[in-house]
Each structure stands twice: as structure tokens, then as C-alpha cells.
PDB file of C-alpha atoms (C1' of nucleotides) in Angstrom:
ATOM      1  CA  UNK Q 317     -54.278  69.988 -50.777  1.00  0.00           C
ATOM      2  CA  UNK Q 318     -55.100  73.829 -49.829  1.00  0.00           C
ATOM      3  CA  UNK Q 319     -56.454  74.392 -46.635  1.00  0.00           C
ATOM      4  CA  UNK Q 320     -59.654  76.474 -46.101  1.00  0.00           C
ATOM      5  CA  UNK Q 321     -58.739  79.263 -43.694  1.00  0.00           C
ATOM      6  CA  UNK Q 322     -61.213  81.426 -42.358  1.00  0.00           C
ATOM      7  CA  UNK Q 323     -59.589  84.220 -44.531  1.00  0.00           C
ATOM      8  CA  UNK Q 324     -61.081  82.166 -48.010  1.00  0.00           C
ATOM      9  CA  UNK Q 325     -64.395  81.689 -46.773  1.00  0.00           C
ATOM     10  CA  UNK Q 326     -67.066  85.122 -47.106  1.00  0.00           C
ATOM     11  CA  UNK Q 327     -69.646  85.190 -44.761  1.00  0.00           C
ATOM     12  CA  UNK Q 328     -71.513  88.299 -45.847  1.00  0.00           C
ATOM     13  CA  UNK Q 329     -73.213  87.960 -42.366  1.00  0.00           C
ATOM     14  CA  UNK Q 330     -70.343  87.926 -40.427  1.00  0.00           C
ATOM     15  CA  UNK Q 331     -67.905  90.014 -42.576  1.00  0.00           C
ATOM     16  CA  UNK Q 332     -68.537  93.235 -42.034  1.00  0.00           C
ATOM     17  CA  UNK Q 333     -68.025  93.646 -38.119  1.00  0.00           C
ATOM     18  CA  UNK Q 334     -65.162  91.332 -38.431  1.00  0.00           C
ATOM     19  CA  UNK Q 335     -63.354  93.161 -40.758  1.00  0.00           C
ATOM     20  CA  UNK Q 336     -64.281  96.582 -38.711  1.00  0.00           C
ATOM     21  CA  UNK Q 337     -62.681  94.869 -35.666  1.00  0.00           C
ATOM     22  CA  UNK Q 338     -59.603  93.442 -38.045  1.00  0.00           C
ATOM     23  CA  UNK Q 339     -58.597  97.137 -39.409  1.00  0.00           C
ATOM     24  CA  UNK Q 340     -59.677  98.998 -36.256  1.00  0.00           C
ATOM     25  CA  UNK Q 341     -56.460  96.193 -34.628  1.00  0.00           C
ATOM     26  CA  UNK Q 342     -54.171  97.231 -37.690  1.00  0.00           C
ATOM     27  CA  UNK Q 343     -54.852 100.465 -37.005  1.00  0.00           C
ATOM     28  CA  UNK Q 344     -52.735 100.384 -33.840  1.00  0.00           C
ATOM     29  CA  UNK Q 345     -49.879 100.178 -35.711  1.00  0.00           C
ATOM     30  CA  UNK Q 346     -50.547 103.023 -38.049  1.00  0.00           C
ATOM     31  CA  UNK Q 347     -47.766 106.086 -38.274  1.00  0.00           C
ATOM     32  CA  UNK Q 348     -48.775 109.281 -39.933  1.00  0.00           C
ATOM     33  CA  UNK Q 349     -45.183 111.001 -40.252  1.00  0.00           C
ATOM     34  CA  UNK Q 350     -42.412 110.614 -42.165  1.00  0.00           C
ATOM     35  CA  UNK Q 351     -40.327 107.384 -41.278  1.00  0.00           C
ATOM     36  CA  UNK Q 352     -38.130 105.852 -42.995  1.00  0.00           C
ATOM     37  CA  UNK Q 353     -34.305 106.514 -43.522  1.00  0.00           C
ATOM     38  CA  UNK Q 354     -33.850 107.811 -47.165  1.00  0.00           C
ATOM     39  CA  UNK Q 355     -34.180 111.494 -48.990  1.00  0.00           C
ATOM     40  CA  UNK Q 356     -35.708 112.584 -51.909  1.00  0.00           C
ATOM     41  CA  UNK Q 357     -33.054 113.849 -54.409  1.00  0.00           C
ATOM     42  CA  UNK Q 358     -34.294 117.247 -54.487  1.00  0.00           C
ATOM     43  CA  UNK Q 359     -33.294 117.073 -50.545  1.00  0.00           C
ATOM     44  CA  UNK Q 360     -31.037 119.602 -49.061  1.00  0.00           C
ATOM     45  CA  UNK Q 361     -28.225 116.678 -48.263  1.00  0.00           C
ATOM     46  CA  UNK Q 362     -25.360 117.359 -45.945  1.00  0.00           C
ATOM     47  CA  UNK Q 363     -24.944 113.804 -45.580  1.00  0.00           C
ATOM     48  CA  UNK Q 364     -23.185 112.642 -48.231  1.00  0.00           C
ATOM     49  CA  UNK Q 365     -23.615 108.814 -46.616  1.00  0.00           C
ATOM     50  CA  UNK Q 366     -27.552 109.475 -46.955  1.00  0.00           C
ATOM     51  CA  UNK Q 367     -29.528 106.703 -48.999  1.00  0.00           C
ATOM     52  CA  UNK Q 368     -31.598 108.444 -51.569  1.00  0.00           C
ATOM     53  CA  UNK Q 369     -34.644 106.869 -52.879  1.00  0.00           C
ATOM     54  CA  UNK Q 370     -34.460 105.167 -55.937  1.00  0.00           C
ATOM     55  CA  UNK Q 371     -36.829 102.438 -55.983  1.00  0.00           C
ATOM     56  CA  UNK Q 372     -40.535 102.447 -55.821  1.00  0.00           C
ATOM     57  CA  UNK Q 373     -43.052 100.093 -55.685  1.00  0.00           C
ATOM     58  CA  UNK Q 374     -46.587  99.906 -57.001  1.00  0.00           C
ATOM     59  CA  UNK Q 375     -49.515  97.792 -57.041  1.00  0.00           C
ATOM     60  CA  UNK Q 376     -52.589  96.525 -58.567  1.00  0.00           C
ATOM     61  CA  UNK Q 377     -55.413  94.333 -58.946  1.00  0.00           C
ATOM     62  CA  UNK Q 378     -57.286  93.583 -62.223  1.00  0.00           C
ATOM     63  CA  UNK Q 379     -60.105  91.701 -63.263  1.00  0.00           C
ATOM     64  CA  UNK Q 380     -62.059  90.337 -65.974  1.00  0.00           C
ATOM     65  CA  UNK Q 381     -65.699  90.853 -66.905  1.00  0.00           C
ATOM     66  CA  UNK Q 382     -66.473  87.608 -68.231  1.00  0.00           C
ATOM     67  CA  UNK Q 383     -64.462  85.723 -65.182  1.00  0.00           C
ATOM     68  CA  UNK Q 384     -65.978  87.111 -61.936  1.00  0.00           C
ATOM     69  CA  UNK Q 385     -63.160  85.455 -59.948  1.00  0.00           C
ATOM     70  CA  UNK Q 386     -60.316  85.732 -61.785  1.00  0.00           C
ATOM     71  CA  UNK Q 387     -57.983  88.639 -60.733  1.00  0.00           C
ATOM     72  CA  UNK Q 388     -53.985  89.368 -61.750  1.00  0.00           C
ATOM     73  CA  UNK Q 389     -52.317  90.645 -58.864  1.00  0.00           C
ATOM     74  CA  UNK Q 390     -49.062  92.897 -60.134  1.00  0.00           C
ATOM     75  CA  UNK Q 391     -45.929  94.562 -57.972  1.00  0.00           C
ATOM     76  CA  UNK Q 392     -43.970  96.537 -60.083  1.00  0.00           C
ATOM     77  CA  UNK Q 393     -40.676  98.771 -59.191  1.00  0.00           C
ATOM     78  CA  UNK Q 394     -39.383 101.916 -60.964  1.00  0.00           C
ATOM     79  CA  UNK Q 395     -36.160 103.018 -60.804  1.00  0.00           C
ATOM     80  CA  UNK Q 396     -37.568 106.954 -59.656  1.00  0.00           C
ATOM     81  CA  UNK Q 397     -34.058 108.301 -61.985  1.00  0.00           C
ATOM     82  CA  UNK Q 398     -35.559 106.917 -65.071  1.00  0.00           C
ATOM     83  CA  UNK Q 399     -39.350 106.357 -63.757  1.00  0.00           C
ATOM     84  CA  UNK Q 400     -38.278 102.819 -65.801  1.00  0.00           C
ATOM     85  CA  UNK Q 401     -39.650  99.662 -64.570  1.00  0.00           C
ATOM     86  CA  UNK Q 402     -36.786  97.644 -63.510  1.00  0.00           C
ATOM     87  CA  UNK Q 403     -39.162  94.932 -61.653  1.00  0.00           C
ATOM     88  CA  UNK Q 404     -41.953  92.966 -62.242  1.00  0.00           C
ATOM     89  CA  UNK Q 405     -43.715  90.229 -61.369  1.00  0.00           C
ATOM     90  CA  UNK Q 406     -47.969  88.747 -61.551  1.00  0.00           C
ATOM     91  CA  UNK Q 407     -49.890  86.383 -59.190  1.00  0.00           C
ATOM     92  CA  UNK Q 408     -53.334  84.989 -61.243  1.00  0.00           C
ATOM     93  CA  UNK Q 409     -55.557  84.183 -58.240  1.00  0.00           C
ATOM     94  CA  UNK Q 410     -59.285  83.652 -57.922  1.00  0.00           C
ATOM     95  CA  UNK Q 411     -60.933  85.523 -55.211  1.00  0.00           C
ATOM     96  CA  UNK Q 412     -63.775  84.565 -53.265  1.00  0.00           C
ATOM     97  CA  UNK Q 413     -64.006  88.073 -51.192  1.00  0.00           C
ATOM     98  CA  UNK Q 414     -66.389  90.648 -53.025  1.00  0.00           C
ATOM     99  CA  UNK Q 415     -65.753  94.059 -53.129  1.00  0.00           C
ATOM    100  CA  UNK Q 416     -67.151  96.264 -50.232  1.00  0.00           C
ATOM    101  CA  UNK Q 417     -66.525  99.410 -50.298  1.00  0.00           C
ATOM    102  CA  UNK Q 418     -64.531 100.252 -47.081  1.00  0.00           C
ATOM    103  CA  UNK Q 419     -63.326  97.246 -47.266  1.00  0.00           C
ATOM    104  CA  UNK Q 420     -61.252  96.931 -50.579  1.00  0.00           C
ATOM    105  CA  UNK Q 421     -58.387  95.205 -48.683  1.00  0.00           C
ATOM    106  CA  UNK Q 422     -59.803  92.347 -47.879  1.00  0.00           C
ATOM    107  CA  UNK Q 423     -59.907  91.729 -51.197  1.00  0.00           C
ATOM    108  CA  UNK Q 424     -56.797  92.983 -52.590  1.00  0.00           C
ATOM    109  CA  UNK Q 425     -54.303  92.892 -49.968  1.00  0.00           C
ATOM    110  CA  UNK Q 426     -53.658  89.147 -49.877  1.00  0.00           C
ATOM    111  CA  UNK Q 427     -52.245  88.517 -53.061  1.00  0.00           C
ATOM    112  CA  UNK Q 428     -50.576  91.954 -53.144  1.00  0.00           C
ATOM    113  CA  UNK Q 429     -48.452  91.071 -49.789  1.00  0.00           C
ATOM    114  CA  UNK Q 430     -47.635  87.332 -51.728  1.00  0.00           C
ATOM    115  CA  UNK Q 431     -45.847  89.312 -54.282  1.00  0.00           C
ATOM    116  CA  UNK Q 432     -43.932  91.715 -51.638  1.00  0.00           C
ATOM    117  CA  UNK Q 433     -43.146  88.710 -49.906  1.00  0.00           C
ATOM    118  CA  UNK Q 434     -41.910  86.430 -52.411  1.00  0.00           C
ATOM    119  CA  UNK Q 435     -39.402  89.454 -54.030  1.00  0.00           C
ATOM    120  CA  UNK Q 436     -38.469  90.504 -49.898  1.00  0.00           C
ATOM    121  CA  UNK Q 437     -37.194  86.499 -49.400  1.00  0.00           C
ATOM    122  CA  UNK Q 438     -35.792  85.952 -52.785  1.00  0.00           C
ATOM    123  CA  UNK Q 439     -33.578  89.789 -52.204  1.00  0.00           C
ATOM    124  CA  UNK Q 440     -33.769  91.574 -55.068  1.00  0.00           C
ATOM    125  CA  UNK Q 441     -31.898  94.703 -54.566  1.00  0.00           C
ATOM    126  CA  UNK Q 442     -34.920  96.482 -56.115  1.00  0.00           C
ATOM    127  CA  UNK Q 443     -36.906  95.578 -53.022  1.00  0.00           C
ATOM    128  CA  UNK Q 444     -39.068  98.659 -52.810  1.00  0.00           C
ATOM    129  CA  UNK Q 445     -38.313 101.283 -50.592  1.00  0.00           C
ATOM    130  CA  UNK Q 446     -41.848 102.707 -50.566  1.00  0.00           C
ATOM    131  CA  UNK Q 447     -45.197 101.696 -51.721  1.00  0.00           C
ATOM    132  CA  UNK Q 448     -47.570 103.310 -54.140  1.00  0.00           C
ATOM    133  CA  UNK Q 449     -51.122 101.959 -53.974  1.00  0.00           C
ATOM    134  CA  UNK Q 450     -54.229 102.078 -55.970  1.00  0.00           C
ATOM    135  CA  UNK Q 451     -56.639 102.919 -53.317  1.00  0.00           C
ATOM    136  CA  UNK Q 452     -56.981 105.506 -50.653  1.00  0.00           C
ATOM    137  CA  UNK Q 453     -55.000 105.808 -47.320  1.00  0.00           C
ATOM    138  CA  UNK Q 454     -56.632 107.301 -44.303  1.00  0.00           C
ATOM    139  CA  UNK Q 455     -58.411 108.858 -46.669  1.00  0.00           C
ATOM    140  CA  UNK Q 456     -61.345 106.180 -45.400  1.00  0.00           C
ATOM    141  CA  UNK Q 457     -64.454 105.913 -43.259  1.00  0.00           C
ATOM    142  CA  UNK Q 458     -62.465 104.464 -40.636  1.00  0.00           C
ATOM    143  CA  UNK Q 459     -59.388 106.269 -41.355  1.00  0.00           C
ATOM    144  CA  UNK Q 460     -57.992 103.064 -42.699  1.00  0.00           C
ATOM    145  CA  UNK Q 461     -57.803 102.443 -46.526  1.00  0.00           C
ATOM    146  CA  UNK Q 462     -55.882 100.098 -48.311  1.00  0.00           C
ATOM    147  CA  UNK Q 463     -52.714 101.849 -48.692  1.00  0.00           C
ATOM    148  CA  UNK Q 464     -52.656 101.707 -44.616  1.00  0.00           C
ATOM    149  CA  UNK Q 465     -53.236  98.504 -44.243  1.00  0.00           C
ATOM    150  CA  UNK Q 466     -50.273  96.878 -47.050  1.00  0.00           C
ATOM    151  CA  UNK Q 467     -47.936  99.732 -45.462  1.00  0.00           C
ATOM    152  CA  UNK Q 468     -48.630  98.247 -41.608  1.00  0.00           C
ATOM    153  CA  UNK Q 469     -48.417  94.658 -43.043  1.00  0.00           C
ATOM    154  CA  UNK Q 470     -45.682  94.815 -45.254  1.00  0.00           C
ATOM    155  CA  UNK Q 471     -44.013  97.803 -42.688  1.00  0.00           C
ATOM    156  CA  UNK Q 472     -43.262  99.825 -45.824  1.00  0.00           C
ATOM    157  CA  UNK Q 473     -43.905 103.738 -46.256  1.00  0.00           C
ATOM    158  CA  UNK Q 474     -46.983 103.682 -48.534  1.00  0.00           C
ATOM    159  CA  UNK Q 475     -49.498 106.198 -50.067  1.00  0.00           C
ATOM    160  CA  UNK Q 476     -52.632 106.077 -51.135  1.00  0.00           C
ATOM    161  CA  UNK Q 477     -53.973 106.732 -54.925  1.00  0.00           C
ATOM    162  CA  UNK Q 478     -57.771 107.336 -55.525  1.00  0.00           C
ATOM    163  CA  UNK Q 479     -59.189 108.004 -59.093  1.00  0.00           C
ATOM    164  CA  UNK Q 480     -62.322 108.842 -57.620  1.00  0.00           C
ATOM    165  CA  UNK Q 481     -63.392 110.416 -54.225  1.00  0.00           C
ATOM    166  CA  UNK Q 482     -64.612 108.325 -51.514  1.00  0.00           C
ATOM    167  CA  UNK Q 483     -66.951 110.830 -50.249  1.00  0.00           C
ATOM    168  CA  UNK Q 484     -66.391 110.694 -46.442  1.00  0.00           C
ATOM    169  CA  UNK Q 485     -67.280 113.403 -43.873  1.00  0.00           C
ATOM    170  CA  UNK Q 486     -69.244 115.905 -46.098  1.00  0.00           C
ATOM    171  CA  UNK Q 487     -66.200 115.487 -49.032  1.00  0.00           C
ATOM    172  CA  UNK Q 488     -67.952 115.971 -52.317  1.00  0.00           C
ATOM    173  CA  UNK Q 489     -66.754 115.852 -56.101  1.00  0.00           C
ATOM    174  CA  UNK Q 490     -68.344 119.215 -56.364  1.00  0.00           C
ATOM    175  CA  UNK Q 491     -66.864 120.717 -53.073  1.00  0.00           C
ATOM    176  CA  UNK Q 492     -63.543 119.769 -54.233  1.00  0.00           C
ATOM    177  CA  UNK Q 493     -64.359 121.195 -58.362  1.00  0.00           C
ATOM    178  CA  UNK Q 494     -65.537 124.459 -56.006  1.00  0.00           C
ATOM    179  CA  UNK Q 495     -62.374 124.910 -54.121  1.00  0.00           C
ATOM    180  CA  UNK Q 496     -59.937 124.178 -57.022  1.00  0.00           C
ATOM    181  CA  UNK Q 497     -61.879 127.599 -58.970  1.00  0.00           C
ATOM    182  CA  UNK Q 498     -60.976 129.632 -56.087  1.00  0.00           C
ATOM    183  CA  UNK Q 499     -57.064 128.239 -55.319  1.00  0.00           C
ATOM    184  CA  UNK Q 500     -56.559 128.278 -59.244  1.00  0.00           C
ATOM    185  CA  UNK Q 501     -55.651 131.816 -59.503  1.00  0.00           C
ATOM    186  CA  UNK Q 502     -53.018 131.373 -56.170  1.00  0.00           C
ATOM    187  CA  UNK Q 503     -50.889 128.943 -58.481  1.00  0.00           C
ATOM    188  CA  UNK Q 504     -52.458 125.853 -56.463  1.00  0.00           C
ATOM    189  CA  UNK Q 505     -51.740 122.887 -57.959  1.00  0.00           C
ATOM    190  CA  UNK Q 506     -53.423 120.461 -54.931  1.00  0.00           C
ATOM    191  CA  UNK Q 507     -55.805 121.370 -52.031  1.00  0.00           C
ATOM    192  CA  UNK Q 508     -56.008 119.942 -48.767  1.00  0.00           C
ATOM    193  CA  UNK Q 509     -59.024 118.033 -48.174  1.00  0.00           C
ATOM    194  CA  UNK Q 510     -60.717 118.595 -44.480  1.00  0.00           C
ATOM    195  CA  UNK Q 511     -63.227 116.417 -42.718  1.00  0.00           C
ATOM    196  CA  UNK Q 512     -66.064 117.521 -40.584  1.00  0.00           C
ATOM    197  CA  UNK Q 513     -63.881 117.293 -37.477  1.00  0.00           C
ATOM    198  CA  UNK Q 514     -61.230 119.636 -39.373  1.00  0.00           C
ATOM    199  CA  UNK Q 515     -58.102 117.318 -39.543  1.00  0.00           C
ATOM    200  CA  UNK Q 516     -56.620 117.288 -43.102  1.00  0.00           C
ATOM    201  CA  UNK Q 517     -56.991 113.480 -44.509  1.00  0.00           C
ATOM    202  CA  UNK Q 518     -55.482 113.904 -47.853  1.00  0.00           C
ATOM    203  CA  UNK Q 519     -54.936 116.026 -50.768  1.00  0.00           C
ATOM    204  CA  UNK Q 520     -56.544 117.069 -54.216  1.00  0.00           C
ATOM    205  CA  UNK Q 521     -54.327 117.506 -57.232  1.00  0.00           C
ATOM    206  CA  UNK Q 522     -54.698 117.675 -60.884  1.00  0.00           C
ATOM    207  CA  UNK Q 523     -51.468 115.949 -62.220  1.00  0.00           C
ATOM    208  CA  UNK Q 524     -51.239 116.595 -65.450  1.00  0.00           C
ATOM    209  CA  UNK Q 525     -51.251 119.211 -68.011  1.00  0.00           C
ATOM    210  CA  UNK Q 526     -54.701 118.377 -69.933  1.00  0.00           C
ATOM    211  CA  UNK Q 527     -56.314 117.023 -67.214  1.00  0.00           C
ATOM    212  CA  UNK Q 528     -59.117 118.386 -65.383  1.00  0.00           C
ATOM    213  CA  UNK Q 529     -60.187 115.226 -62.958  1.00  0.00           C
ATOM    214  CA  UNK Q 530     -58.054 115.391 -59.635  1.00  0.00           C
ATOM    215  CA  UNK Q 531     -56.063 112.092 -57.862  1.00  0.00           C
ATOM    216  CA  UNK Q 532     -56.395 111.958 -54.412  1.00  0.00           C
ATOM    217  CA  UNK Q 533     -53.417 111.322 -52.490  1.00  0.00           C
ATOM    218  CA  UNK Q 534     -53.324 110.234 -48.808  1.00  0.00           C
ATOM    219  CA  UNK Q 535     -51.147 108.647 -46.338  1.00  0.00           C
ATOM    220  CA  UNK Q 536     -50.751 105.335 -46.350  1.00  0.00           C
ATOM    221  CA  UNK Q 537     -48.549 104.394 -43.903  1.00  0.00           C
ATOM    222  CA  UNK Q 538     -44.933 106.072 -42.201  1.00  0.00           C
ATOM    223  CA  UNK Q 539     -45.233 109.282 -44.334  1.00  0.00           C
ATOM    224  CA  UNK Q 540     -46.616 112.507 -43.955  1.00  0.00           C
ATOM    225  CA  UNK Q 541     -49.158 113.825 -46.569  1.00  0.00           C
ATOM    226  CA  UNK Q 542     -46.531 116.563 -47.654  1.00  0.00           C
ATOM    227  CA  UNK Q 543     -43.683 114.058 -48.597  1.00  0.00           C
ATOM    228  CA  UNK Q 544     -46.217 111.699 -50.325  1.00  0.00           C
ATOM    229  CA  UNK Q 545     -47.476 115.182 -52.400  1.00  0.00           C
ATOM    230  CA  UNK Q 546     -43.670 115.460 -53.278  1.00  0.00           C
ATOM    231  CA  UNK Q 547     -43.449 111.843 -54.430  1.00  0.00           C
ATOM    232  CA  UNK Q 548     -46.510 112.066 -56.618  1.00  0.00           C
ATOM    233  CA  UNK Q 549     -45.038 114.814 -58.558  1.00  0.00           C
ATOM    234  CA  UNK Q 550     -42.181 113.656 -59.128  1.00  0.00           C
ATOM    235  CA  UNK Q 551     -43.806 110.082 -60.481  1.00  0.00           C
ATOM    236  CA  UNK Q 552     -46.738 111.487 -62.913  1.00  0.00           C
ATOM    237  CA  UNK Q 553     -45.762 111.604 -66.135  1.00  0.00           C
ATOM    238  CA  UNK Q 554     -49.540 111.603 -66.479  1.00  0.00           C
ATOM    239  CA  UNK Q 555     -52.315 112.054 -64.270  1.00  0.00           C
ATOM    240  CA  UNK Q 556     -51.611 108.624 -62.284  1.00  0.00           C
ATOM    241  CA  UNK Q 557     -48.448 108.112 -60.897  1.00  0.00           C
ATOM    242  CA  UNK Q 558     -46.036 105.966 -62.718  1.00  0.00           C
ATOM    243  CA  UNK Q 559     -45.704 102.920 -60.845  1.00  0.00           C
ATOM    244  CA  UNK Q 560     -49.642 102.632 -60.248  1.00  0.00           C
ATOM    245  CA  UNK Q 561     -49.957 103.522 -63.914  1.00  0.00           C
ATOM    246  CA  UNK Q 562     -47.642 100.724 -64.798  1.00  0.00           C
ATOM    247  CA  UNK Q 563     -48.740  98.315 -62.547  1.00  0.00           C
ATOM    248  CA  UNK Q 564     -52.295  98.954 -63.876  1.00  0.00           C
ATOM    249  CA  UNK Q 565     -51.579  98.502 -67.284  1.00  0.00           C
ATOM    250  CA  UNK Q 566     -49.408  95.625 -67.362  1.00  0.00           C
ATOM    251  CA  UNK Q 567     -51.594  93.249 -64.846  1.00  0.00           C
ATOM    252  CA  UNK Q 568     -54.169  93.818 -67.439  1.00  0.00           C
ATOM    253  CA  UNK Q 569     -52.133  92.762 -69.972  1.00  0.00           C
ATOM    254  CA  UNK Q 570     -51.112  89.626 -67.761  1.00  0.00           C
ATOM    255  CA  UNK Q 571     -54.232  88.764 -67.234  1.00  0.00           C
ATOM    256  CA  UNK Q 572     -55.487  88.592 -70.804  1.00  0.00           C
ATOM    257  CA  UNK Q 573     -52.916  86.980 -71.821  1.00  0.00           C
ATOM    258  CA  UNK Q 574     -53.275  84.272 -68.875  1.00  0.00           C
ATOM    259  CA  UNK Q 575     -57.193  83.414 -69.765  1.00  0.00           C
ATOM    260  CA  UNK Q 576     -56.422  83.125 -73.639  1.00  0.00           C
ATOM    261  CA  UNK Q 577     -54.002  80.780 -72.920  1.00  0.00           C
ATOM    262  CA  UNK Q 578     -56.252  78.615 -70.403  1.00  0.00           C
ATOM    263  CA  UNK Q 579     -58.903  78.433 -73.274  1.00  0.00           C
ATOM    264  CA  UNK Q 580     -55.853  77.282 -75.516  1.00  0.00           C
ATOM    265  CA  UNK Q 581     -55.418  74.153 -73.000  1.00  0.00           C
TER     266      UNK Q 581
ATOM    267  C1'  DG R 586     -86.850 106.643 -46.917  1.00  0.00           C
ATOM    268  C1'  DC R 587     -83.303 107.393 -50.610  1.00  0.00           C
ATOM    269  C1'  DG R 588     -79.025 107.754 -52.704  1.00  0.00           C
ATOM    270  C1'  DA R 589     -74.135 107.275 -52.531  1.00  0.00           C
ATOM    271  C1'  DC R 590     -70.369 104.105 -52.177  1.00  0.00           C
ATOM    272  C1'  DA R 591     -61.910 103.606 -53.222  1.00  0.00           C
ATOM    273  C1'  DG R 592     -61.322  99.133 -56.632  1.00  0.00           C
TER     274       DG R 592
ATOM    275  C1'  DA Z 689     -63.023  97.244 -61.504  1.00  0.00           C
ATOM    276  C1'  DT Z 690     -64.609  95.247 -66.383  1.00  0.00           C
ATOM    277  C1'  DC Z 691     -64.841  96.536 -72.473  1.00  0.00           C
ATOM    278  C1'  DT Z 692     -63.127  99.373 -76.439  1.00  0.00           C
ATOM    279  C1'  DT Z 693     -62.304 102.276 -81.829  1.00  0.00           C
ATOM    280  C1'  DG Z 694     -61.980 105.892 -83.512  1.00  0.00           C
ATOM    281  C1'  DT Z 695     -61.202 110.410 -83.042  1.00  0.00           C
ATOM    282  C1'  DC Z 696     -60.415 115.195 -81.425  1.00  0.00           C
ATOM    283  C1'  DG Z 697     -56.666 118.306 -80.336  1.00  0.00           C
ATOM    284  C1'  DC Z 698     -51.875 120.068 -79.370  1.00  0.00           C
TER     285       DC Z 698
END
DNA sequence: GCGACAG
DNA sequence: ATCTTGTCGC
């Protein structure tokens, strides 16, 4: 039978300093720069021996009105050549952590990291060599979003993707709609978004061509906010990056089609 | 005190 | 996050 940790059981009481003290520990293990051992194609390359990065990972969680604890946990890879999905696979859970917000990993993480793990021991060869999350980086009141904490636990270069603003250290939508009317006429596709103290902890950029509403990009985890800039680019097709977009849309569809089929049994 | 608050 | 059809525009 399953085994209660103390990871299944919410104790709104307790929770919240507990999970302070649990990402202020991860945290320890967060690195801001660039590290990992491939290029980006567009790279100067003098060596020809170089691993370029091909495959890309993203992830996603979705849910369904009706079904409070149901949630469809998806990885998918793209080969970054084609922006084709060449992997994917789903994980139907039910969750007993609410969302908090600061705390989105606590919810999402778990069965996101059962997905990683299961492809890592089975080795694929489209293992992901860099993770693209739905959810902010350090981009976070604590400097510590979900992007940083699957990129420490999984030790994979990640970046964070918000669709909205977490409005930390004075950030506001309309401080962000201000600066984009001045840097428009300087060719600016992204601004650099600084807290109070003055440290840069992620990026603005409209994506696409129609699109008005910015994605916020910020580092998750062993990459510096410049190369995961670069990355997005070269992943939107539209306004959310590719593998996010496609993870997105196809846990949805994996999750529909997982409750119609429970109501057929 | 009040509102805001990634997904 | 979740639900959802048509419809406006390039």
C-alpha cells in the first residue's frame, strides 16, 4: 500500500515556514551562470568536437475545474532543429498540496521530477539537455521560483516562463507597459527587470509579432539570464516558447481524455 | 487596514 | 490554473 510521507500530508499551519526553510536549503545549491557543456548553433564554434544543443525539455501541470485534485503532469522534448516534439510522456496524479503563491513547487515539482526521472533511468537519447518551465526562476520573493528548484533537483540548466508578473520588489504590470514605450523606439525587443536592491532578476519580452502582453523569462538554474533570452527566441514560434507551449497543450489534452475515460469505467 | 498574489 | 465559440484581422 502507499505510504503517507510527510511530503502528501498539507498542514496549512505548518507549511508555510517549512517550505521557506525547504527552498531557502535548495537555494544553496543554486548557480546563476552559464554551466553546462553544449553551444547554441548560432555559436561562434572552433571546436568542431563541441556538443550543440538539440534537445529541450519542457514542462507542465494541468488541471480540471470540475476535479479539484486531479492534475496531468507532462515532460515533453523538442528537437530545437525542427522545434518538433520528439518526446513525450503524462503522469495523472491527484494532489493534495494547494497552490500558494511562492510556493508553486510544492505543488508541481513532484510529479514533474517522476517524469525526468523515469525517461533519465530508462536512457532515452532525447534526455533533455535543458529545462524550460512554466513558472518563474529567481524571478521570486525569495529568489527561488520553480524553475530553480526542478533545475537544482533534477541538476539540469533550466529557465523560468511567467505569463503573468509576480509583482516582487516594486515590479508592476504598468512599470514594465511604461518602460517598453520608451525602449520601443531603440529596437528593444526585452527589458531587464530591476528590483529595489538594483540586481537584474529577469527579463521582459514580447515574443511574438501580434502580441502586446510580455513573457517573463528568468534563470532557473546553471544559466545566465542572457543565454536563457537567446534560447527563448529561438523556441517562440508564438508568444510562449515551444516546449512550454507544447507541454501545455498536450497535458490538457491528456487529461481530458484520462477523466472521460474513468467515467467510461 | 486593504489589495495583490507565478500556476 | 480551470471553460470555450465564434469571430476579427492579416
Amino acid at each position: 500500500m502507499e505510504k503517507k510521507t510527510s511530503d502528501d500530508v498539507y498542514n496549512p499551519a505548518t507549511a508555510p515556514e517549512h517550505w521557506i526553510r525547504a527552498q531557502d536549503s535548495l537555494k544553496t545549491r543554486l548557480v546563476l551562470g552559464d554551466d553546462f557543456a553544449w553551444l547554441l548553433h548560432d555559436d561562434d564554434k572552433p571546436e568542431l568536437d563541441a556538443t550543440v544543443l538539440r534537445y529541450v525539455g519542457g514542462v507542465d501541470v494541468s488541471y480540471a475545474k470540475e476535479h479539484p485534485t486531479a492534475a496531468c503532469g507532462a515532460l515533453v522534448v523538442l528537437d530545437l532543429t525542427t522545434l518538433e516534439v520528439v518526446y513525450e510522456d503524462f503522469s495523472f496524479v491527484h494532489l493534495n498540496v494547494p497552490y500558494v503563491p511562492g510556493f508553486l513547487a510544492f505543488r508541481e515539482a513532484p510529479v514533474v521530477l517522476e517524469l525526468l526521472e523515469k525517461m533519465k533511468i530508462s536512457g532515452h537519447p532525447c534526455y533533455p539537455q535543458l529545462l524550460m518551465v512554466d513558472g518563474n526562476g529567481v524571478l521570486h520573493p525569495r529568489g527561488f521560483g520553480l524553475a530553480s528548484h526542478l533545475g537544482v533537483l533534477a541538476d539540469l540548466p533550466s529557465i523560468g516562463i511567467g505569463k503573468n508578473l509576480h509583482c516582487i520588489e516594486g515590479l508592476s504590470e504598468a512599470g514594465v507597459r511604461q518602460l517598453f514605450t520608451a525602449k520601443a523606439e531603440l529596437g528593444e525587443e526585452y527589458i531587464a527587470l530591476h528590483g529595489q536592491s538594483g540586481c537584474i532578476l529577469g527579463a521582459a519580452m514580447v515574443s511574438a509579432q501580434g502580441s502586446t502582453k510580455p513573457i517573463y523569462i528568468s534563470t532557473g538554474h546553471r544559466i545566465s539570464l542572457a543565454s536563457a533570452i537567446r534560447i527563448v527566441k529561438l523556441t517562440c514560434k508564438f508568444r510562449v516558447p515551444e516546449a512550454i507551449r507544447q507541454a501545455d497543450i498536450r497535458s490538457r489534452a491528456f487529461l481530458q481524455r484520462h477523466l472521460k475515460l474513468c467515467l467510461d469505467h
